[in-house]
PDB file of C-alpha atoms in Angstrom:
ATOM      1  CA  MET A1125       0.197  -0.173  -0.257  1.00  0.00           C
ATOM      2  CA  ASN A1126       1.136   2.944  -1.148  1.00  0.00           C
ATOM      3  CA  LYS A1127       1.251   6.840   0.865  1.00  0.00           C
ATOM      4  CA  VAL A1128      -1.501   7.758  -0.923  1.00  0.00           C
ATOM      5  CA  ASP A1129      -3.710   4.893  -0.338  1.00  0.00           C
ATOM      6  CA  ARG A1130      -2.683   5.215   3.149  1.00  0.00           C
ATOM      7  CA  LEU A1131      -3.722   8.752   3.519  1.00  0.00           C
ATOM      8  CA  THR A1132      -6.856   8.149   1.398  1.00  0.00           C
ATOM      9  CA  ARG A1133      -7.473   5.383   4.227  1.00  0.00           C
ATOM     10  CA  GLN A1134      -6.927   7.825   7.196  1.00  0.00           C
ATOM     11  CA  LEU A1135      -9.179  10.720   5.126  1.00  0.00           C
ATOM     12  CA  GLN A1136     -12.188   8.186   4.974  1.00  0.00           C
ATOM     13  CA  MET A1137     -12.197   7.036   8.632  1.00  0.00           C
ATOM     14  CA  MET A1138     -12.045  10.823   9.794  1.00  0.00           C
ATOM     15  CA  THR A1139     -15.085  11.846   7.461  1.00  0.00           C
ATOM     16  CA  ASN A1140     -16.922   8.862   9.419  1.00  0.00           C
ATOM     17  CA  GLU A1141     -15.844   9.943  12.753  1.00  0.00           C
ATOM     18  CA  ARG A1142     -17.450  13.579  11.674  1.00  0.00           C
ATOM     19  CA  ASN A1143     -20.639  11.602  10.435  1.00  0.00           C
ATOM     20  CA  GLU A1144     -21.445   9.831  13.615  1.00  0.00           C
ATOM     21  CA  LEU A1145     -20.608  12.983  15.936  1.00  0.00           C
ATOM     22  CA  SER A1146     -22.838  15.375  13.710  1.00  0.00           C
ATOM     23  CA  ILE A1147     -25.699  13.004  13.925  1.00  0.00           C
ATOM     24  CA  ILE A1148     -24.912  12.778  18.015  1.00  0.00           C
ATOM     25  CA  LEU A1149     -24.963  16.331  17.695  1.00  0.00           C
ATOM     26  CA  ALA A1150     -28.324  16.618  16.132  1.00  0.00           C
ATOM     27  CA  ASN A1151     -29.855  14.307  18.571  1.00  0.00           C
ATOM     28  CA  PHE A1152     -28.806  16.525  21.609  1.00  0.00           C
ATOM     29  CA  THR A1153     -31.498  19.421  21.838  1.00  0.00           C
ATOM     30  CA  ASN A1154     -30.980  22.358  23.884  1.00  0.00           C
ATOM     31  CA  ASN A1155     -33.094  20.829  27.220  1.00  0.00           C
ATOM     32  CA  ASP A1156     -30.475  18.461  27.011  1.00  0.00           C
ATOM     33  CA  PHE A1157     -27.746  20.647  27.495  1.00  0.00           C
ATOM     34  CA  ASN A1158     -29.558  22.293  30.092  1.00  0.00           C
ATOM     35  CA  ASN A1159     -30.377  19.133  32.185  1.00  0.00           C
ATOM     36  CA  ARG A1160     -26.879  18.099  31.626  1.00  0.00           C
ATOM     37  CA  LEU A1161     -25.222  21.132  32.985  1.00  0.00           C
ATOM     38  CA  ASN A1162     -27.787  21.689  35.521  1.00  0.00           C
ATOM     39  CA  PHE A1163     -26.632  17.904  36.836  1.00  0.00           C
ATOM     40  CA  GLU A1164     -23.054  18.901  36.488  1.00  0.00           C
ATOM     41  CA  LEU A1165     -23.831  21.800  38.266  1.00  0.00           C
ATOM     42  CA  GLU A1166     -25.829  19.972  41.207  1.00  0.00           C
ATOM     43  CA  MET A1167     -22.425  17.241  41.209  1.00  0.00           C
ATOM     44  CA  LEU A1168     -19.914  20.616  41.430  1.00  0.00           C
ATOM     45  CA  ASN A1169     -22.019  22.126  44.254  1.00  0.00           C
ATOM     46  CA  MET A1170     -22.229  18.967  46.115  1.00  0.00           C
ATOM     47  CA  GLU A1171     -18.921  18.300  45.702  1.00  0.00           C
ATOM     48  CA  HIS A1172     -17.747  22.020  46.969  1.00  0.00           C
ATOM     49  CA  LYS A1173     -19.980  21.867  50.035  1.00  0.00           C
ATOM     50  CA  LYS A1174     -18.002  18.323  51.191  1.00  0.00           C
ATOM     51  CA  VAL A1175     -14.604  20.357  50.243  1.00  0.00           C
ATOM     52  CA  MET A1176     -15.908  22.971  52.534  1.00  0.00           C
ATOM     53  CA  VAL A1177     -17.063  20.596  55.192  1.00  0.00           C
ATOM     54  CA  ASP A1178     -13.266  19.033  54.977  1.00  0.00           C
ATOM     55  CA  LEU A1179     -11.895  22.578  55.264  1.00  0.00           C
ATOM     56  CA  GLU A1180     -14.311  23.334  58.404  1.00  0.00           C
ATOM     57  CA  LYS A1181     -12.871  20.138  60.153  1.00  0.00           C
ATOM     58  CA  PHE A1182      -9.339  21.147  59.054  1.00  0.00           C
ATOM     59  CA  PRO A1183      -8.357  23.141  62.303  1.00  0.00           C
ATOM     60  CA  ASN A1184      -9.627  20.403  64.317  1.00  0.00           C
ATOM     61  CA  GLU A1185      -7.676  17.913  62.857  1.00  0.00           C
ATOM     62  CA  ILE A1186      -4.820  20.391  62.072  1.00  0.00           C
ATOM     63  CA  SER A1187      -5.359  20.464  66.250  1.00  0.00           C
ATOM     64  CA  GLU A1188      -5.182  17.168  67.074  1.00  0.00           C
ATOM     65  CA  ALA A1189      -2.274  16.435  64.946  1.00  0.00           C
ATOM     66  CA  LEU A1190      -0.234  18.817  66.940  1.00  0.00           C
ATOM     67  CA  ASN A1191      -1.169  17.752  70.128  1.00  0.00           C
ATOM     68  CA  LYS A1192      -0.672  14.267  68.942  1.00  0.00           C
ATOM     69  CA  CYS A1193       2.660  15.446  67.634  1.00  0.00           C
ATOM     70  CA  LYS A1194       3.438  17.091  70.671  1.00  0.00           C
ATOM     71  CA  GLU A1195       2.713  13.704  72.741  1.00  0.00           C
ATOM     72  CA  LEU A1196       5.215  12.111  70.608  1.00  0.00           C
ATOM     73  CA  THR A1197       7.553  14.555  70.717  1.00  0.00           C
ATOM     74  CA  GLU A1198       7.626  13.999  74.793  1.00  0.00           C
ATOM     75  CA  GLU A1199       7.082  10.558  74.406  1.00  0.00           C
ATOM     76  CA  THR A1200      10.546  10.735  71.823  1.00  0.00           C
ATOM     77  CA  VAL A1201      12.337  13.106  74.395  1.00  0.00           C
ATOM     78  CA  SER A1202      11.250  10.560  76.931  1.00  0.00           C
ATOM     79  CA  CYS A1203      12.444   7.813  75.054  1.00  0.00           C
ATOM     80  CA  SER A1204      15.756   9.352  74.470  1.00  0.00           C
ATOM     81  CA  ILE A1205      16.350  10.263  77.970  1.00  0.00           C
ATOM     82  CA  LEU A1206      15.463   6.881  78.696  1.00  0.00           C
ATOM     83  CA  HIS A1207      17.873   5.535  76.520  1.00  0.00           C
ATOM     84  CA  SER A1208      20.345   7.504  77.445  1.00  0.00           C
ATOM     85  CA  GLN A1209      20.198   6.602  80.782  1.00  0.00           C
ATOM     86  CA  LEU A1210      20.315   2.661  79.751  1.00  0.00           C
ATOM     87  CA  LEU A1211      23.254   3.202  77.607  1.00  0.00           C
ATOM     88  CA  SER A1212      24.967   4.580  80.365  1.00  0.00           C
ATOM     89  CA  GLU A1213      23.868   1.748  82.856  1.00  0.00           C
ATOM     90  CA  TRP A1214      25.046  -0.921  80.112  1.00  0.00           C
ATOM     91  CA  THR A1215      28.394   0.880  79.497  1.00  0.00           C
ATOM     92  CA  HIS A1216      28.806   0.854  83.499  1.00  0.00           C
ATOM     93  CA  LEU A1217      27.786  -2.475  83.361  1.00  0.00           C
ATOM     94  CA  LYS A1218      30.269  -3.539  80.743  1.00  0.00           C
ATOM     95  CA  GLU A1219      32.931  -1.554  82.584  1.00  0.00           C
ATOM     96  CA  LYS A1220      32.257  -3.749  86.057  1.00  0.00           C
ATOM     97  CA  VAL A1221      32.316  -7.164  83.982  1.00  0.00           C
ATOM     98  CA  SER A1222      35.578  -6.158  82.156  1.00  0.00           C
ATOM     99  CA  ILE A1223      36.912  -5.632  86.020  1.00  0.00           C
ATOM    100  CA  LEU A1224      35.218  -8.790  86.892  1.00  0.00           C
ATOM    101  CA  ARG A1225      36.434 -10.600  83.906  1.00  0.00           C
ATOM    102  CA  GLU A1226      40.011  -9.208  85.094  1.00  0.00           C
ATOM    103  CA  GLU A1227      39.867  -9.871  88.969  1.00  0.00           C
ATOM    104  CA  ASN A1228      38.100 -13.379  87.866  1.00  0.00           C
ATOM    105  CA  ARG A1229      41.623 -13.957  85.392  1.00  0.00           C
ATOM    106  CA  LYS A1230      43.794 -12.445  88.393  1.00  0.00           C
ATOM    107  CA  LEU A1231      42.068 -14.985  90.785  1.00  0.00           C
ATOM    108  CA  ARG A1232      42.911 -18.157  88.751  1.00  0.00           C
ATOM    109  CA  GLY A1233      46.189 -17.204  88.241  1.00  0.00           C
ATOM    110  CA  GLU A1234      46.497 -16.720  92.074  1.00  0.00           C
ATOM    111  CA  GLN A1235      44.436 -20.406  92.806  1.00  0.00           C
ATOM    112  CA  ILE A1236      47.077 -22.290  90.412  1.00  0.00           C
ATOM    113  CA  SER A1237      50.111 -20.680  91.942  1.00  0.00           C
ATOM    114  CA  LEU A1238      48.327 -21.377  95.932  1.00  0.00           C
ATOM    115  CA  GLN A1239      47.578 -25.079  93.928  1.00  0.00           C
ATOM    116  CA  GLU A1240      51.029 -25.244  93.082  1.00  0.00           C
ATOM    117  CA  SER A1241      52.754 -23.855  96.500  1.00  0.00           C
ATOM    118  CA  CYS A1242      49.984 -26.672  98.477  1.00  0.00           C
ATOM    119  CA  GLU A1243      51.646 -28.884  96.135  1.00  0.00           C
ATOM    120  CA  GLU A1244      55.595 -28.070  96.556  1.00  0.00           C
ATOM    121  CA  MET A1245      54.468 -27.942 100.856  1.00  0.00           C
ATOM    122  CA  ARG A1246      52.851 -31.225 100.496  1.00  0.00           C
ATOM    123  CA  ARG A1247      55.991 -32.540  99.035  1.00  0.00           C
ATOM    124  CA  LEU A1248      58.489 -30.726 101.438  1.00  0.00           C
ATOM    125  CA  CYS A1249      56.078 -31.716 104.491  1.00  0.00           C
ATOM    126  CA  GLY A1250      56.057 -35.402 103.161  1.00  0.00           C
ATOM    127  CA  GLU A1251      59.915 -35.360 102.742  1.00  0.00           C
ATOM    128  CA  ALA A1252      60.738 -33.764 106.288  1.00  0.00           C
ATOM    129  CA  HIS A1253      57.987 -36.369 107.672  1.00  0.00           C
ATOM    130  CA  GLU A1254      60.029 -39.112 106.116  1.00  0.00           C
ATOM    131  CA  LYS A1255      63.195 -37.533 107.792  1.00  0.00           C
ATOM    132  CA  ILE A1256      61.493 -37.067 110.958  1.00  0.00           C
ATOM    133  CA  TYR A1257      60.297 -40.587 111.283  1.00  0.00           C
ATOM    134  CA  ASP A1258      63.781 -41.739 109.776  1.00  0.00           C
ATOM    135  CA  LEU A1259      65.604 -39.733 112.755  1.00  0.00           C
ATOM    136  CA  TRP A1260      62.841 -41.321 115.133  1.00  0.00           C
ATOM    137  CA  ALA A1261      63.258 -44.623 114.067  1.00  0.00           C
ATOM    138  CA  LYS A1262      66.753 -44.230 114.320  1.00  0.00           C
ATOM    139  CA  GLU A1263      66.971 -42.772 117.532  1.00  0.00           C
ATOM    140  CA  LYS A1264      64.162 -45.145 119.252  1.00  0.00           C
ATOM    141  CA  GLN A1265      66.707 -47.556 117.612  1.00  0.00           C
ATOM    142  CA  GLU A1266      69.558 -46.494 119.441  1.00  0.00           C
ATOM    143  CA  ARG A1267      67.804 -46.073 122.671  1.00  0.00           C
ATOM    144  CA  LEU A1268      66.463 -49.836 122.346  1.00  0.00           C
ATOM    145  CA  GLU A1269      70.117 -50.546 121.526  1.00  0.00           C
ATOM    146  CA  GLU A1270      71.579 -48.686 124.517  1.00  0.00           C
ATOM    147  CA  ARG A1271      68.399 -50.681 126.875  1.00  0.00           C
ATOM    148  CA  LEU A1272      69.429 -53.786 125.677  1.00  0.00           C
ATOM    149  CA  GLN A1273      72.760 -52.963 126.794  1.00  0.00           C
ATOM    150  CA  TYR A1274      71.978 -51.909 130.014  1.00  0.00           C
ATOM    151  CA  LEU A1275      70.290 -55.092 130.561  1.00  0.00           C
ATOM    152  CA  LEU A1276      72.430 -57.121 129.537  1.00  0.00           C
ATOM    153  CA  LYS A1277      75.124 -55.847 131.409  1.00  0.00           C
ATOM    154  CA  GLN A1278      72.798 -55.631 134.651  1.00  0.00           C
ATOM    155  CA  ARG A1279      72.310 -59.608 133.552  1.00  0.00           C
ATOM    156  CA  ASP A1280      75.927 -59.980 133.760  1.00  0.00           C
ATOM    157  CA  LEU A1281      75.982 -57.769 136.872  1.00  0.00           C
ATOM    158  CA  VAL A1282      73.252 -59.960 138.564  1.00  0.00           C
ATOM    159  CA  THR A1283      75.125 -62.978 137.689  1.00  0.00           C
ATOM    160  CA  LYS A1284      78.165 -62.160 139.331  1.00  0.00           C
ATOM    161  CA  HIS A1285      76.668 -60.736 142.472  1.00  0.00           C
ATOM    162  CA  LYS A1286      74.735 -64.516 142.494  1.00  0.00           C
ATOM    163  CA  VAL A1287      77.764 -66.326 142.256  1.00  0.00           C
ATOM    164  CA  LEU A1288      79.560 -63.651 144.937  1.00  0.00           C
ATOM    165  CA  ALA A1289      76.395 -64.685 147.070  1.00  0.00           C
ATOM    166  CA  GLU A1290      77.015 -68.190 146.689  1.00  0.00           C
ATOM    167  CA  LYS A1291      80.668 -68.029 147.502  1.00  0.00           C
ATOM    168  CA  LEU A1292      79.228 -66.076 150.410  1.00  0.00           C
ATOM    169  CA  GLN A1293      77.003 -68.426 151.640  1.00  0.00           C
ATOM    170  CA  HIS A1294      79.622 -71.425 151.750  1.00  0.00           C
ATOM    171  CA  TYR A1295      82.044 -69.433 153.133  1.00  0.00           C
ATOM    172  CA  PHE A1296      79.506 -68.431 155.831  1.00  0.00           C
ATOM    173  CA  THR A1297      78.382 -71.983 156.204  1.00  0.00           C
ATOM    174  CA  VAL A1298      82.004 -73.186 156.124  1.00  0.00           C
ATOM    175  CA  SER A1299      83.148 -70.814 158.823  1.00  0.00           C
ATOM    176  CA  GLN A1300      80.073 -71.718 160.855  1.00  0.00           C
ATOM    177  CA  MET A1301      81.735 -75.467 160.572  1.00  0.00           C
ATOM    178  CA  SER A1302      85.115 -74.660 161.362  1.00  0.00           C
ATOM    179  CA  PRO A1303      85.741 -71.338 163.641  1.00  0.00           C
ATOM    180  CA  ASN A1304      88.981 -71.665 163.808  1.00  0.00           C
ATOM    181  CA  LEU A1305      89.022 -70.796 159.769  1.00  0.00           C
ATOM    182  CA  THR A1306      89.376 -66.511 159.461  1.00  0.00           C
ATOM    183  CA  GLY A1307      90.072 -64.181 156.501  1.00  0.00           C
ATOM    184  CA  ARG A1308      88.175 -64.523 153.660  1.00  0.00           C
ATOM    185  CA  VAL A1309      89.957 -67.332 152.040  1.00  0.00           C
ATOM    186  CA  LEU A1310      87.711 -69.731 150.203  1.00  0.00           C
ATOM    187  CA  ASP A1311      89.346 -72.917 148.230  1.00  0.00           C
ATOM    188  CA  GLY A1312      93.463 -71.198 148.869  1.00  0.00           C
ATOM    189  CA  ARG A1313      92.196 -67.701 147.352  1.00  0.00           C
ATOM    190  CA  GLN A1314      91.283 -64.310 148.585  1.00  0.00           C
ATOM    191  CA  CYS A1315      87.584 -63.338 147.581  1.00  0.00           C
ATOM    192  CA  ALA A1316      87.180 -59.724 147.035  1.00  0.00           C
ATOM    193  CA  LEU A1317      83.271 -58.418 147.820  1.00  0.00           C
ATOM    194  CA  LEU A1318      82.273 -56.670 144.644  1.00  0.00           C
ATOM    195  CA  PRO A1319      79.846 -54.021 144.895  1.00  0.00           C
ATOM    196  CA  LEU A1320      76.616 -54.278 143.700  1.00  0.00           C
ATOM    197  CA  HIS A1321      74.539 -51.893 141.000  1.00  0.00           C
ATOM    198  CA  PHE A1322      70.740 -52.243 141.014  1.00  0.00           C
ATOM    199  CA  PRO A1323      68.811 -49.544 138.133  1.00  0.00           C
ATOM    200  CA  SER A1324      66.830 -47.204 140.399  1.00  0.00           C
ATOM    201  CA  GLY A1325      63.677 -48.063 142.037  1.00  0.00           C
ATOM    202  CA  TRP A1326      65.330 -51.296 142.953  1.00  0.00           C
ATOM    203  CA  HIS A1327      66.022 -52.254 146.612  1.00  0.00           C
ATOM    204  CA  LEU A1328      67.704 -55.159 148.069  1.00  0.00           C
TER     205      LEU A1328
END
């Protein structure tokens, strides 16, 4: 399709639309225009009244909005103050927690040191106890040996005294049977009197 045909077709369409509008305008009378204008005017009046009512409500709504904004502002200020207080308390608590953690770390270090010291003291006490026990056992052994030696000496001394007593008894018996026999001669030998040594608490 060339350009002339396209223009011709568009011109035909425009002509048809013009004819349809002419028919519509021919059917539209003056009364119809007046009725339509009256209807539109009534609608405009109603919209105007509605707008005026809305305008009358605006001051109250604005006042309410201002009051609401004032309340919200006060609440915002209160929240801001509370937030500042909470932030300050949180910062203080955070610092306190940091201090407590540091003290806890130091206490753990001291606890470890004390445990190590206790272990060392326990080891030293064990060694000292072993040494003291060894010394005590050695001293007790020495005392027992000394006591044994003393008892052995006393036994020997008692044996000698017993032998001497038997000789003296024999001597006295012989002396009573032979009054002319004098001196301390027994079987041609001189018998010396030996001193008796008794432990403390012993009595003849």
